[in-house]
Short mmCIF file of C-alpha atoms in Angstrom, two decimals:
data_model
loop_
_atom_site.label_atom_id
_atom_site.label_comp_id
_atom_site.label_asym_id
_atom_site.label_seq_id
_atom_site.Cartn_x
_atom_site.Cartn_y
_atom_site.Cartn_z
CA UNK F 10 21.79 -36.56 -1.06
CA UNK F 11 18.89 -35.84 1.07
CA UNK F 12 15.53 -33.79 1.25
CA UNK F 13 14.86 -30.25 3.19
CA UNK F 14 11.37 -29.58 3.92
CA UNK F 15 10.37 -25.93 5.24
CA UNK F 16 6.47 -25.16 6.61
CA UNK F 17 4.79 -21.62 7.82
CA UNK F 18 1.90 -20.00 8.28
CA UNK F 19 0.16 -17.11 7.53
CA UNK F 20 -3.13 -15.71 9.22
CA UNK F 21 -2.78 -17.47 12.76
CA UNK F 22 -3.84 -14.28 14.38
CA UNK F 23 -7.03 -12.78 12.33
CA UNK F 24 -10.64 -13.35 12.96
CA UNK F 25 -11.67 -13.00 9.12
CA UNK F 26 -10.20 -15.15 6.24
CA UNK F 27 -8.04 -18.50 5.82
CA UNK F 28 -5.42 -19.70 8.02
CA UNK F 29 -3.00 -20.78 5.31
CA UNK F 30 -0.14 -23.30 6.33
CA UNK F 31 2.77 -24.18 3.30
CA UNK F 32 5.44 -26.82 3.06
CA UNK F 33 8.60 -26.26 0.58
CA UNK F 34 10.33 -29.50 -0.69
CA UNK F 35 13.88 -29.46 -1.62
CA UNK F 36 16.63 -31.92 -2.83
CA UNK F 37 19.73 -30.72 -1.43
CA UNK F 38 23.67 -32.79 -1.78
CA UNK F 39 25.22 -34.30 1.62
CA UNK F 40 23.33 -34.34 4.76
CA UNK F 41 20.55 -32.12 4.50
CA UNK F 42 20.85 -31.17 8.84
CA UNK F 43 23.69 -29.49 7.26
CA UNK F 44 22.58 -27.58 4.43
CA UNK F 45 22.12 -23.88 4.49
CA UNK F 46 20.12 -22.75 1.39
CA UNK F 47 20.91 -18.90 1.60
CA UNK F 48 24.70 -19.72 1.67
CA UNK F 49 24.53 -22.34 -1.35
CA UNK F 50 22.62 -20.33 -3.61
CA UNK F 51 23.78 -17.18 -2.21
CA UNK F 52 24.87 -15.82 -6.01
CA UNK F 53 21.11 -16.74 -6.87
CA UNK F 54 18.82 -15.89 -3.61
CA UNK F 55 18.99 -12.43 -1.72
CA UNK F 56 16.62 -12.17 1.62
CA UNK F 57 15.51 -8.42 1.33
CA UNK F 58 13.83 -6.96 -1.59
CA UNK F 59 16.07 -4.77 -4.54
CA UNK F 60 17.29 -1.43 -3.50
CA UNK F 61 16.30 1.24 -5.09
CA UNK F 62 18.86 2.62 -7.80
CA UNK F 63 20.26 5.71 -6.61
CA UNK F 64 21.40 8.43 -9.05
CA UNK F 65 24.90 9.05 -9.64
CA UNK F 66 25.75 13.15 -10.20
CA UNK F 67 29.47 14.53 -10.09
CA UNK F 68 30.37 18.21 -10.68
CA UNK F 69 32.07 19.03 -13.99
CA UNK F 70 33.18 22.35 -14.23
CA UNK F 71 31.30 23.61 -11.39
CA UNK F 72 27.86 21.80 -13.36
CA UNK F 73 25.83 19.23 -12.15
CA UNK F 74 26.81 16.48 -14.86
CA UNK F 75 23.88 13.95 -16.44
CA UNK F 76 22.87 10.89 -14.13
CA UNK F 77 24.77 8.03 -14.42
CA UNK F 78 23.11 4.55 -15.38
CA UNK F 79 23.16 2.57 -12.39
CA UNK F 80 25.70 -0.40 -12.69
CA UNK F 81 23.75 -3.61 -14.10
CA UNK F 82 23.20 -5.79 -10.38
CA UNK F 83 22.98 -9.48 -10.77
CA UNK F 84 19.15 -10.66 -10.98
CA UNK F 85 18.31 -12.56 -7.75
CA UNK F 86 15.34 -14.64 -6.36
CA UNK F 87 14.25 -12.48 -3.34
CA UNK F 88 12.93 -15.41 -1.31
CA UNK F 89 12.90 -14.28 2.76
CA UNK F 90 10.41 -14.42 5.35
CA UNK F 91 6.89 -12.75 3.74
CA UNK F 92 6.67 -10.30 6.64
CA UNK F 93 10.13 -8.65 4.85
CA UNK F 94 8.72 -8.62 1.38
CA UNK F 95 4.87 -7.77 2.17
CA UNK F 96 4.42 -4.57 4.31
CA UNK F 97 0.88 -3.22 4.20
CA UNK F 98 0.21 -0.87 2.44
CA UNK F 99 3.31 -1.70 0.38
CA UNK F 100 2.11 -3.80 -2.88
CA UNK F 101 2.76 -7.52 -3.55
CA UNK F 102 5.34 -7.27 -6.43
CA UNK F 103 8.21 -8.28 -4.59
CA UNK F 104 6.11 -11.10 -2.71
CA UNK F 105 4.35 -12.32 -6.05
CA UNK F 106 7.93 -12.47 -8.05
CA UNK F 107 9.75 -14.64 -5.68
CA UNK F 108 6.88 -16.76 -5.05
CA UNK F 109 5.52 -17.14 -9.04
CA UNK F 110 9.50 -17.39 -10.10
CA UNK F 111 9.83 -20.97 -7.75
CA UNK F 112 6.57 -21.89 -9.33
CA UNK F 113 7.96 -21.28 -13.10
CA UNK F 114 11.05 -23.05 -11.69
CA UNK F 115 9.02 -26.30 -11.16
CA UNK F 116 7.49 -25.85 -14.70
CA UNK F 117 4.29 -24.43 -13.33
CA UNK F 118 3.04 -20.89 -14.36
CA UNK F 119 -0.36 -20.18 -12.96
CA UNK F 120 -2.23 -17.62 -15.21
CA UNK F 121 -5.39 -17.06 -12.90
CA UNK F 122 -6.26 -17.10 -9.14
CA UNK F 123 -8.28 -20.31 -9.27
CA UNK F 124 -5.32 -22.51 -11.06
CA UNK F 125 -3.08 -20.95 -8.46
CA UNK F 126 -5.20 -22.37 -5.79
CA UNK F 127 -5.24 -25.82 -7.53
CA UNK F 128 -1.72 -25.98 -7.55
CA UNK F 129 -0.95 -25.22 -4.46
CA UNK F 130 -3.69 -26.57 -2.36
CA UNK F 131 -5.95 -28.65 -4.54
CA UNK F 132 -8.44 -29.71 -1.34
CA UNK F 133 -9.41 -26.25 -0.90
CA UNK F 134 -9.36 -25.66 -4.41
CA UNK F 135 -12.55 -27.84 -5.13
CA UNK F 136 -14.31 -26.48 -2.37
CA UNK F 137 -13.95 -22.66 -3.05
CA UNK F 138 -17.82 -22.59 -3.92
CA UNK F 139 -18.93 -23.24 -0.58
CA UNK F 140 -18.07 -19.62 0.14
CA UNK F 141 -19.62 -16.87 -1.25
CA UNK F 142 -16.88 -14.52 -1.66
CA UNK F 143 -15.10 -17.25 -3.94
CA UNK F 144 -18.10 -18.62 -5.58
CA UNK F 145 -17.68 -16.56 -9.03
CA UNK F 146 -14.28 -14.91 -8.47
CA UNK F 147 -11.41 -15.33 -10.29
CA UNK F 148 -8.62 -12.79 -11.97
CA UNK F 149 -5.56 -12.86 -14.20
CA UNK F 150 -2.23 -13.36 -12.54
CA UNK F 151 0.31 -11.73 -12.45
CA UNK F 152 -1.34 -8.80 -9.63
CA UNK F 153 1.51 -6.69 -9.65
CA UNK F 154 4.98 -8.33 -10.99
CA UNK F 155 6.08 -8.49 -14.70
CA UNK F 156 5.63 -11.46 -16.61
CA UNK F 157 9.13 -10.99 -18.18
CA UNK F 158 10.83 -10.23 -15.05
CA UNK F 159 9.78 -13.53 -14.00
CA UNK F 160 10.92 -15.65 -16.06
CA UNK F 161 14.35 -13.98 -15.74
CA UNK F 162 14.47 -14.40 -12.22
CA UNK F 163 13.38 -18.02 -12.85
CA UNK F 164 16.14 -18.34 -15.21
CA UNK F 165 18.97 -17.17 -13.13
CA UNK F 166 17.56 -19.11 -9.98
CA UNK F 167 17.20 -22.32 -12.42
CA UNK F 168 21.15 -21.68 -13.23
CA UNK F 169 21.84 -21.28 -9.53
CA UNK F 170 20.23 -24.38 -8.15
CA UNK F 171 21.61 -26.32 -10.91
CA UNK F 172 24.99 -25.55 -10.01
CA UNK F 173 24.74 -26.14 -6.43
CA UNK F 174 23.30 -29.84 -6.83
CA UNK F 175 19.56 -28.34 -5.45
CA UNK F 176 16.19 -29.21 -7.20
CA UNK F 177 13.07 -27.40 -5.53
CA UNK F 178 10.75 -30.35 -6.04
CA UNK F 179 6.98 -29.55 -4.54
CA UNK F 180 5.02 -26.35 -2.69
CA UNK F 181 2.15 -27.06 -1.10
CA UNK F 182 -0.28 -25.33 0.86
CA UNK F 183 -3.35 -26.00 3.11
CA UNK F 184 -6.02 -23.56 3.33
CA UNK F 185 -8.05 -23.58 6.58
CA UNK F 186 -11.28 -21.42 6.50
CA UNK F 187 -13.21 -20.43 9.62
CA UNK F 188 -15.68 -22.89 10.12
CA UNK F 189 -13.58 -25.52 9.44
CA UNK F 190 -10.67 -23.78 12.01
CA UNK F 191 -13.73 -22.81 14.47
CA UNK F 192 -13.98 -26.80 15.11
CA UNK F 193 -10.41 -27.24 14.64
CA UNK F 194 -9.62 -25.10 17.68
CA UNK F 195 -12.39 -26.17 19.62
CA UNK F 196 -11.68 -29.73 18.58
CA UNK F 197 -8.34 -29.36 19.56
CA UNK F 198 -8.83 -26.95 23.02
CA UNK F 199 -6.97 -23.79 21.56
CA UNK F 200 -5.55 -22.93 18.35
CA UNK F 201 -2.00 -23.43 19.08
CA UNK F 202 -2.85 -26.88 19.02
CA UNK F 203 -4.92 -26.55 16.11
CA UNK F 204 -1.85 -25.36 14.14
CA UNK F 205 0.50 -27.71 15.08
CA UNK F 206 -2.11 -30.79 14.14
CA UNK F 207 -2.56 -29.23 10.42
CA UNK F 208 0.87 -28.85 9.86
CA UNK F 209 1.96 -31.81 11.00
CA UNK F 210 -1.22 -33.12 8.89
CA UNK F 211 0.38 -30.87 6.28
CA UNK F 212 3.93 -32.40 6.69
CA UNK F 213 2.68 -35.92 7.14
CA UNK F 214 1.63 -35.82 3.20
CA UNK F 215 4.89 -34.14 2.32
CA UNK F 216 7.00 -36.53 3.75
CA UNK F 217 4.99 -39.60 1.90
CA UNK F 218 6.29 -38.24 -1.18
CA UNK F 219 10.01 -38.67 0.02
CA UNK F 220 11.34 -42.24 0.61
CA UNK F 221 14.81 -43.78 1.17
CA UNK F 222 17.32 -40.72 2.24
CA UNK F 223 17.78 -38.43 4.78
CA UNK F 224 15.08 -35.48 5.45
CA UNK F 225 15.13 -32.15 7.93
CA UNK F 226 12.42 -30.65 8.26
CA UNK F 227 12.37 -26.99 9.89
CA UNK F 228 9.20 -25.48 11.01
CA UNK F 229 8.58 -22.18 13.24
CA UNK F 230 7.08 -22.75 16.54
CA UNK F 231 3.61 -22.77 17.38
CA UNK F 232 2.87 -20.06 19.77
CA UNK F 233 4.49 -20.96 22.73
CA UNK F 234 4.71 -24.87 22.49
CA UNK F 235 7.88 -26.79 23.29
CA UNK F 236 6.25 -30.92 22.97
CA UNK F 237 5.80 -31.71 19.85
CA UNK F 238 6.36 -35.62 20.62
CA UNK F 239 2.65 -36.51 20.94
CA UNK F 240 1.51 -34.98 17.67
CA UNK F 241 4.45 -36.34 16.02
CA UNK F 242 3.97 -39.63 16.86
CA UNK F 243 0.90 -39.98 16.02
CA UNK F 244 1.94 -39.37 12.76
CA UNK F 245 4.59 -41.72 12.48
CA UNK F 246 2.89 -44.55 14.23
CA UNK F 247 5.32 -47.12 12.37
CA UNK F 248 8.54 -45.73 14.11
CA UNK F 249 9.40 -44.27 18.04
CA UNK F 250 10.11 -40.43 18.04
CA UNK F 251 13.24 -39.38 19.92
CA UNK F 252 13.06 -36.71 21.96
CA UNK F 253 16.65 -34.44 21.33
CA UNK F 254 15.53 -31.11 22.59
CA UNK F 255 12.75 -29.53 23.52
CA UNK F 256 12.52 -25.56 25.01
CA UNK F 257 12.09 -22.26 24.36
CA UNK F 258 14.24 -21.87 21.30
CA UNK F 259 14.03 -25.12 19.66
CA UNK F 260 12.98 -28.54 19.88
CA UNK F 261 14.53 -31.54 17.94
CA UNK F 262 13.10 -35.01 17.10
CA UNK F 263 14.19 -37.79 15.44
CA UNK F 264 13.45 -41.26 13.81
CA UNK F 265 14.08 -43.78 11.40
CA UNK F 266 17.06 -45.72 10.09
CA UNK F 267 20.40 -44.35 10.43
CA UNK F 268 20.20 -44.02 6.25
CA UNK F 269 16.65 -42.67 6.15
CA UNK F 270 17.09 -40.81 9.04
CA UNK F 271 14.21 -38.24 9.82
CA UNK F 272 14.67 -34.74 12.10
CA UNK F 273 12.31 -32.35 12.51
CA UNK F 274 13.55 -29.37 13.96
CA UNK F 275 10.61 -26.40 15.68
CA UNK F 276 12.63 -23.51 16.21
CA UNK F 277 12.05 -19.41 16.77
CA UNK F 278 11.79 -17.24 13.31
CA UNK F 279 11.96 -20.16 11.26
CA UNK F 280 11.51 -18.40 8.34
CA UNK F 281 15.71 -17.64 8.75
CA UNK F 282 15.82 -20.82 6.88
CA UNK F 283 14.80 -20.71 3.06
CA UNK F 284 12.67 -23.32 3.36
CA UNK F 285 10.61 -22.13 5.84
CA UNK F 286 10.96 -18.42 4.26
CA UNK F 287 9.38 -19.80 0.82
CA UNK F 288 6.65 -21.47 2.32
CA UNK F 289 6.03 -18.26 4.52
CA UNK F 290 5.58 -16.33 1.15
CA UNK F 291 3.41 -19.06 -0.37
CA UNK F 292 0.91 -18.71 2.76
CA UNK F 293 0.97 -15.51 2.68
CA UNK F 294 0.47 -14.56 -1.04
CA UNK F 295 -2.34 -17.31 -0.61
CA UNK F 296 -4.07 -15.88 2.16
CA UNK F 297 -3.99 -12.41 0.47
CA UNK F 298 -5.14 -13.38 -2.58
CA UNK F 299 -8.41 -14.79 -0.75
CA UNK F 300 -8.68 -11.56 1.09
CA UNK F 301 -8.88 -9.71 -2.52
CA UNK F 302 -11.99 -12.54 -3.10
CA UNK F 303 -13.30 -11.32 0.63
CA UNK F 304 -13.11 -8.02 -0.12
CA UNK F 305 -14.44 -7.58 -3.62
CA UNK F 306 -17.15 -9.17 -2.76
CA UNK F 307 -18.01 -6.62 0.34
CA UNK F 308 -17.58 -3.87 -1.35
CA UNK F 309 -20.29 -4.99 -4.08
CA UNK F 310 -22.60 -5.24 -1.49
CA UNK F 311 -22.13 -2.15 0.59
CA UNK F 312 -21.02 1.33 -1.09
CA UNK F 313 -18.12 3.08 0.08
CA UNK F 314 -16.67 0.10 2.64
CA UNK F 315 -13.12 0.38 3.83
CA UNK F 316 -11.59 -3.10 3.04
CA UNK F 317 -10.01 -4.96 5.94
CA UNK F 318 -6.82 -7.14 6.31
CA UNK F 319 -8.76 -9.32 8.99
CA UNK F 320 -7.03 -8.86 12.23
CA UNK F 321 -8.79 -8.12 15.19
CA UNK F 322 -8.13 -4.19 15.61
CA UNK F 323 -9.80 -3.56 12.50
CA UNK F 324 -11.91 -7.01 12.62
CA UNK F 325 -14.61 -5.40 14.62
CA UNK F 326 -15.13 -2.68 12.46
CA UNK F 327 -15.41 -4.51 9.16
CA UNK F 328 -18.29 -6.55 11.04
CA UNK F 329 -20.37 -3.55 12.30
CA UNK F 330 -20.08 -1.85 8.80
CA UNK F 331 -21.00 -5.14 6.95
CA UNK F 332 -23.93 -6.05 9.32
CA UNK F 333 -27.17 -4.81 7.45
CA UNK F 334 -25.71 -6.38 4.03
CA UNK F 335 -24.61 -9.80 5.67
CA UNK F 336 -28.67 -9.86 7.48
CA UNK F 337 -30.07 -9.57 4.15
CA UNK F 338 -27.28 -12.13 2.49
CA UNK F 339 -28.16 -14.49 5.32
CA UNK F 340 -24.43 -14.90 5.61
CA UNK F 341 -24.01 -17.11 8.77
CA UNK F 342 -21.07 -16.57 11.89
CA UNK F 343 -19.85 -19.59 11.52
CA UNK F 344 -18.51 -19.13 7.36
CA UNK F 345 -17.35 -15.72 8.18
CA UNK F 346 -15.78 -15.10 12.00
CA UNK F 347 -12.61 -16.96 13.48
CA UNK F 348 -13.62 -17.07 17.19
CA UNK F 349 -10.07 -17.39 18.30
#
């Protein structure tokens, strides 16, 4: 037996909200460098959200006959990178039921925004008042999935892992707002480097939590980075990182005991591997969710404003339309704009 640990991010690129970074914890059987997730649960887990079900018409006597009832499909956790399950202005029903299904599956079953956030990143959680936006905000969750279709998806994914020897044991998420990530990346030089030093801070406390077998660890690159040694080290002062690979596609490290051996593996589209993909959807739905604080509070303030998503092409906008409200708010730079 062994643990596989997944982290992403979501929000690296905008200059308005969070930068949200997520680690998924898993107890897998065998060696966990080995371990595919999508092929062991495979009867449990699909990576693209449900088809449509199409209609079913044949000709009987020259007449269109009555539709067909679709054929009853398995029920599956759709668990993939969030990028496949979110598309703007698509809603967040498929992204919410994977991501609140692996919450029910760990026994917790958030019923508002704020105990979301204290599950899943209780730091941030007890500093939401510092910003306005989240000072007085909070809503019922569910957004957009069914209760009851969660807790059947839970139930078949419960089944699944049970059968294959898996137990998802943690999620957890660090929030990073822009002041905080403003010093971060100026702290740091750029915020490449910025992300890889808060997930690694990230994956530091994840991997206190696991002691005395094996543990892989996948996370997506950081921008264009191939050393990761330094920053690793530094958080494993107690042992020497190996160096296995490092370039373009992937770099590997190692350390540790041969029985409590330790790899951490950066690689391109990490989210292929469910780890990685679960904790993409739990930054994501995360960093949303704040958005929905962001922009309810915006639109109080000044009639007829277009929400925004963040990023920089519509960034720009958002500020110039929001400018006269945020003078007489006395709402600062340095709470509200990402300068990188």
């Amino acid at each position: 037996m062994g643990y596989l640990v997944g982290t992403d991010e979501a929000g690296y690129a905008p200059n308005l909200g969070p930068l949200v970074i997520s680690a998924t914890v898993w107890r897998v059987p065998g060696d966990p460098c080995g371990v595919d997730l999508y092929k062991l649960l495979r009867k449990v887990v699909a990576r693209t959200p449900p088809a449509r079900p199409r209609q079913v018409r044949e000709a009987v006597n020259g007449q269109a006959a009555p539709a067909r009832r679709p054929r009853a499909r398995p029920i599956k956790a759709r668990l993939a990178d969030s990028k496949v399950l979110y598309r703007p202005p698509g809603g967040l029903a498929a992204l919410e039921l994977g991501l609140l299904s692996c919450l029910a599956l760990l026994g917790q079953r958030p019923a508002t925004w704020r105990e979301l956030w204290q599950l899943l990143d209780g730091q941030s959680a007890a500093a939401l008042g510092s910003l306005p936006w989240h000072l007085d905000y909070d809503c019922p969750l569910p957004l957009e999935a069914d209760l009851s279709q969660i807790d059947a998806v839970a139930q078949a994914l419960g089944g699944g892992v049970e059968a294959a020897g898996v137990r998802l044991l943690a999620i957890r998420s660090r929030a990073v707002f822009p002041d905080r990530f403003n010093r971060l990346t100026d702290e740091h030089g750029n915020k490449a480097n910025a992300l890889s030093w808060l997930t690694l801070d990230l994956l530091s406390g994840v991997l206190s939590m696991l002691d005395g077998e094996p543990v892989a660890v996948i996370c997506d690159k950081h921008g264009g980075r191939n050393d990761y040694r330094a920053l690793l080290q530094n958080q494993v002062a107690d042992c020497v990182v190996e160096v296995y690979a490092e370039g373009r596609n992937q770099s590997v490290y190692r350390w540790g005991a041969d029985q409590q051996r330790t790899e951490v593996l950066f690689c391109a589209k990490g989210e292929r591997f469910l780890p990685a993909a679960l904790a993409s959807m739990a930054s994501k739905y995360l960093r949303e969710l704040s958005m929905r604080a962001f922009n309810h509070y915006w639109c109080r303030h000044v009639p007829q404003l277009r929400p925004t998503a963040g990023y920089p092409t519509d960034a720009g906008r958002f500020m110039a339309d929001i400018a006269a409200a945020r003078a007489s708010l006395g709402i600062e730079d340095q709470i509200l704009w990402r300068n990188r």
